[in-house]
CSV table of C-alpha atoms in Angstrom, one decimal:
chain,number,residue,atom,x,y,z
A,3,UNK,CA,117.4,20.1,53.7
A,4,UNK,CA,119.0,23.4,52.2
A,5,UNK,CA,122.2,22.3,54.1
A,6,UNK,CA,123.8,20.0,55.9
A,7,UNK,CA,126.5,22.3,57.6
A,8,UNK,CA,126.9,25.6,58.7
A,9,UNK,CA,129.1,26.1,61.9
A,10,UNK,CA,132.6,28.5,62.7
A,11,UNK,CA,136.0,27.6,60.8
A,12,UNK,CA,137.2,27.0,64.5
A,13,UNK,CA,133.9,24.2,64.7
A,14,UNK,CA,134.4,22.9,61.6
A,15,UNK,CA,137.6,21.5,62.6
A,16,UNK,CA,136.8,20.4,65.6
A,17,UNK,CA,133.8,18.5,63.9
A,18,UNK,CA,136.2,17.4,61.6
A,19,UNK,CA,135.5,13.3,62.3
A,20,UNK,CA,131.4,13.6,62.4
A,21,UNK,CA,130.9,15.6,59.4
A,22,UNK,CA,130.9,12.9,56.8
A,23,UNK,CA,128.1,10.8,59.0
A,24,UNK,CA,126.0,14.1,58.6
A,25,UNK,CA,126.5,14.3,55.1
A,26,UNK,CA,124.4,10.5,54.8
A,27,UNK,CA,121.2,10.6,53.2
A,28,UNK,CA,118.2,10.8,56.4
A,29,UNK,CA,117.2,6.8,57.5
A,30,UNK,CA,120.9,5.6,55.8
A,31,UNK,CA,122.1,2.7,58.1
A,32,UNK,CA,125.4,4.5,58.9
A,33,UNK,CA,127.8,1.1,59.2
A,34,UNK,CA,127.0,0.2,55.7
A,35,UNK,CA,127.7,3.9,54.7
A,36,UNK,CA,130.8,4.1,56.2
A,37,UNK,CA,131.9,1.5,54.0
A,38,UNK,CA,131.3,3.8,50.9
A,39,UNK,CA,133.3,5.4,48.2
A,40,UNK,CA,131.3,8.8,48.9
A,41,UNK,CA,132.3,8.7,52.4
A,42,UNK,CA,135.7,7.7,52.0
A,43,UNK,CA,135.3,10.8,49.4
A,44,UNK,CA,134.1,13.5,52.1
A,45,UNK,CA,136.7,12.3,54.8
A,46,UNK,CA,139.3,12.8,52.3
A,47,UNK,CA,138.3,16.2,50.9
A,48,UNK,CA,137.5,17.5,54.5
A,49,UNK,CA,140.8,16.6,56.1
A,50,UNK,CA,142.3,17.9,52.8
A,51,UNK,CA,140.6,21.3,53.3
A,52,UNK,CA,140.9,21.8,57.0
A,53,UNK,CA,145.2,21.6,56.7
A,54,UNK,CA,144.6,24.0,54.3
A,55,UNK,CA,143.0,26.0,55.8
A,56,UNK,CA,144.8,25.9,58.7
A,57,UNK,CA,148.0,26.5,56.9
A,58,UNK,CA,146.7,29.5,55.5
A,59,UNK,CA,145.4,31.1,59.2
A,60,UNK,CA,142.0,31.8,57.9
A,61,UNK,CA,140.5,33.4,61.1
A,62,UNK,CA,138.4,30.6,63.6
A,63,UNK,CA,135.4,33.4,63.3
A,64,UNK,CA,135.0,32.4,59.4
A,65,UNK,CA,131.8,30.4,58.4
A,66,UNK,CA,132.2,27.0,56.6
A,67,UNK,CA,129.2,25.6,54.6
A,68,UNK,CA,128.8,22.5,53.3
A,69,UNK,CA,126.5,20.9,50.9
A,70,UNK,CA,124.4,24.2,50.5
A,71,UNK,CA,121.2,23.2,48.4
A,72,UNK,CA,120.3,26.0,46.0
A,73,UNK,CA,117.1,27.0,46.0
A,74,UNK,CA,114.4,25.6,43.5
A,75,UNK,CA,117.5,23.6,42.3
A,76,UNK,CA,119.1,19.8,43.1
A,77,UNK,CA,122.1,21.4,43.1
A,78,UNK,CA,124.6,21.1,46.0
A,79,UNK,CA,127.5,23.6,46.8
A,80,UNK,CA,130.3,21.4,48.1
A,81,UNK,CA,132.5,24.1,50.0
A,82,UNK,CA,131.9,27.7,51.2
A,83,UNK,CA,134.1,30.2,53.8
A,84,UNK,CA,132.2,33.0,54.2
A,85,UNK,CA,134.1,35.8,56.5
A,86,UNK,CA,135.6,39.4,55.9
A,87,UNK,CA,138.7,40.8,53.6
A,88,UNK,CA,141.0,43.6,55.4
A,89,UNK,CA,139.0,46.4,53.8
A,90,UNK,CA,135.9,45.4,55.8
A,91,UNK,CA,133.7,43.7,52.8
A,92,UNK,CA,131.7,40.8,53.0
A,93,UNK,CA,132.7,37.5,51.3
A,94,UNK,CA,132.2,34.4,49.8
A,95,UNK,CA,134.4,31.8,48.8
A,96,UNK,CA,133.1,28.5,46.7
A,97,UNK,CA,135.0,26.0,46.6
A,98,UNK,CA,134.5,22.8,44.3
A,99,UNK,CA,136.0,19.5,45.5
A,100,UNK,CA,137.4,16.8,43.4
A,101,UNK,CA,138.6,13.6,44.0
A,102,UNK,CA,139.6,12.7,40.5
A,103,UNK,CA,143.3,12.5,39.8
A,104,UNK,CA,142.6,12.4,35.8
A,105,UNK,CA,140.6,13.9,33.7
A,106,UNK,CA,140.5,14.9,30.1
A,107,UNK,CA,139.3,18.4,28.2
A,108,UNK,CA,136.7,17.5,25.2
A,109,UNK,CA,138.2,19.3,22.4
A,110,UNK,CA,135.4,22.3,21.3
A,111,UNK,CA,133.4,21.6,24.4
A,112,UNK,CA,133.9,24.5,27.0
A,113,UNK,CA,132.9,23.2,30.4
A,114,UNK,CA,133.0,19.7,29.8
A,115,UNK,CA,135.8,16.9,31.0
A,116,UNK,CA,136.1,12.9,30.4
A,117,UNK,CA,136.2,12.3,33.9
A,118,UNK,CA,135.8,8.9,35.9
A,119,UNK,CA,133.0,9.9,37.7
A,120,UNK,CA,132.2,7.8,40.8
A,121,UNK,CA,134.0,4.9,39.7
A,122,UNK,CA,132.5,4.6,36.2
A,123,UNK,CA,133.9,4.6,32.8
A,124,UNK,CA,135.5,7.5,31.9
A,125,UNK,CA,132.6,9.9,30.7
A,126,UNK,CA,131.8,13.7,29.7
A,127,UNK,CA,130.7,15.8,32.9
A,128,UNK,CA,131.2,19.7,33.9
A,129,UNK,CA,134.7,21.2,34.3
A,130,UNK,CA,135.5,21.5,37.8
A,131,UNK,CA,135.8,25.5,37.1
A,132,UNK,CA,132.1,25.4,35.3
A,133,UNK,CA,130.5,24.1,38.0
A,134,UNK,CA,131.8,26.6,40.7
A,135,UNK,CA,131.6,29.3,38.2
A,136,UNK,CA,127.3,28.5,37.7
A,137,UNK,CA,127.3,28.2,41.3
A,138,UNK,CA,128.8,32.1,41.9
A,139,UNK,CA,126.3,33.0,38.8
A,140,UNK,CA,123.2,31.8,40.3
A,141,UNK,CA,123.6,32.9,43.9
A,142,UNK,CA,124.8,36.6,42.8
A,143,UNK,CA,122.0,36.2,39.9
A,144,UNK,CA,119.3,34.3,42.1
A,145,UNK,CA,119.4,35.4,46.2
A,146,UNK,CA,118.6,37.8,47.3
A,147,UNK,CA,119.9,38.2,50.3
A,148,UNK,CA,123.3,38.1,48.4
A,149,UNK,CA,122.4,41.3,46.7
A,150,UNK,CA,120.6,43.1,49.8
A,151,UNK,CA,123.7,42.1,51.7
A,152,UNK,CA,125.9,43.2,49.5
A,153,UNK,CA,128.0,40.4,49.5
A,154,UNK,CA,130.7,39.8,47.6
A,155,UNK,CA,131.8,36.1,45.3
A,156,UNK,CA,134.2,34.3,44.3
A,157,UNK,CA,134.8,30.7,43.4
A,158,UNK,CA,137.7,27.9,42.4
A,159,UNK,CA,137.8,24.4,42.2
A,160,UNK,CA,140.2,22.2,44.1
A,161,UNK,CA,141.6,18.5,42.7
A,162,UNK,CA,143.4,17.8,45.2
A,163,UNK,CA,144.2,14.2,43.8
A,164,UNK,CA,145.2,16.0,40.7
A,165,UNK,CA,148.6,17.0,39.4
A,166,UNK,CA,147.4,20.1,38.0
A,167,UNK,CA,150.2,21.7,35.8
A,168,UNK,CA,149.5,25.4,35.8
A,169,UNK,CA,147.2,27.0,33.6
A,170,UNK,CA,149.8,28.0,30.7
A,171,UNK,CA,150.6,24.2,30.3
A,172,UNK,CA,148.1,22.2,31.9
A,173,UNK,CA,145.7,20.9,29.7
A,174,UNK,CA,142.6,21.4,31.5
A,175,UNK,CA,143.1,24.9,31.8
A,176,UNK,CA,144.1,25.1,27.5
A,177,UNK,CA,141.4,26.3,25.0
A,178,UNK,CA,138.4,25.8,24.6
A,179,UNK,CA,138.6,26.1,29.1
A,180,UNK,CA,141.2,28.9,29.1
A,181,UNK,CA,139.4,31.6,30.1
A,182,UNK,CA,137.2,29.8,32.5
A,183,UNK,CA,140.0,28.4,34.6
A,184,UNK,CA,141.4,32.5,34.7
A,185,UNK,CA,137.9,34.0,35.8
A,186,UNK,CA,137.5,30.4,38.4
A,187,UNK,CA,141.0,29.0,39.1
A,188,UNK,CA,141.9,25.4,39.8
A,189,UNK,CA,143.8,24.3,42.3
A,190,UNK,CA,145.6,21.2,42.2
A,191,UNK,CA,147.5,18.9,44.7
A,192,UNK,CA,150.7,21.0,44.8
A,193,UNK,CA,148.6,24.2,45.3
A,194,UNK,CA,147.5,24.0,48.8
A,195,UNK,CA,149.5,27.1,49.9
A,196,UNK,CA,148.0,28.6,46.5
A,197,UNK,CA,144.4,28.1,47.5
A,198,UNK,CA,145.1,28.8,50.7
A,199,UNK,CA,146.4,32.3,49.8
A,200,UNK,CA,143.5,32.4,47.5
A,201,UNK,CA,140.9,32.1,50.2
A,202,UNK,CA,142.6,34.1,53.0
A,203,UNK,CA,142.7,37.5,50.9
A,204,UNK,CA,139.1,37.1,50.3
């Protein structure tokens, strides 16, 4: 399935409650996986991006995208808002979602935290920031229909479990991730208004 959801801003938060059952693998006996960690995972990110998006009066016309497979990849975009700046262009926003409320930079790795990931031991994965930034790469880089469209990317990453501490002191955002988190920004749980601002003049 190259995604599981593509609707209006002003459907997505009316769908708000059914979204995580459609985000269950096909044939899944949905009573068990209610019971999960990645459901409880989605409800929370959702409800954390629809206030946020509601806060910052992104227009109901906007498109929302979730889990958007990339081609030829098993890749998964967690987030888009696609929509229109006040000059007319065409845009898309990704938007990487993290539950963690810790994780760790790996001194001369760029790209790579000590993360608990899905409840494991703490262990080295992609930087929030890396993974939305590849994303942005391969769709300008890879679809064509971005290019013949002309639209236009950008992409951030948003912890909102995370007291992110502002990329001068924070030390996800310190060397050897510096200029990642500039080019992709992160967003922590004190930046709603931030990413909401973020989104909305894109």
């Amino acid at each position: 399935m190259p995604i599981v959801y593509k609707d209006s801003m002003r459907n997505f938060h009316r769908d708000l409650d059914v979204i995580p059952d459609r985000l269950a693998d096909p044939g899944v006996n949905l009573a068990a996986y209610r019971r999960t960690a990645q459901y409880r995972s989605w409800r929370n990110s959702l409800a954390y991006m629809s206030n946020m998006l509601r806060d910052a009066d992104v227009r109901d016309d906007c498109g929302v995208l979730i889990e958007f497979k990339l081609p030829s990849t098993s890749r998964r975009i967690d987030f888009i808002v696609t929509g229109c700046d006040r000059q007319g262009a065409k845009n898309f926003v990704i938007v990487e979602l993290k539950q963690w409320d810790r994780a760790e930079p790996v001194p001369d790795k760029e790209g790579v935290v000590l993360a608990n990931v899905a409840g494991s031991v703490f262990k080295e994965t992609s930087h929030p920031c890396y993974q939305a930034w590849s994303y942005q790469l391969f769709l300008e880089n890879m679809l064509d229909s971005v290019r013949s469209n002309h639209l236009h990317a950008a992409a951030c990453a948003y912890m909102h479990n995370y007291p992110y501490d502002g990329i001068e002191t924070d030390p996800l955002a310190r060397p050897p991730n510096r200029q990642l988190v500039e080019q992709t920004p992160l967003f922590g749980m004190y930046d709603r208004l931030r990413l909401g601002r973020f989104i909305s003049e894109r």
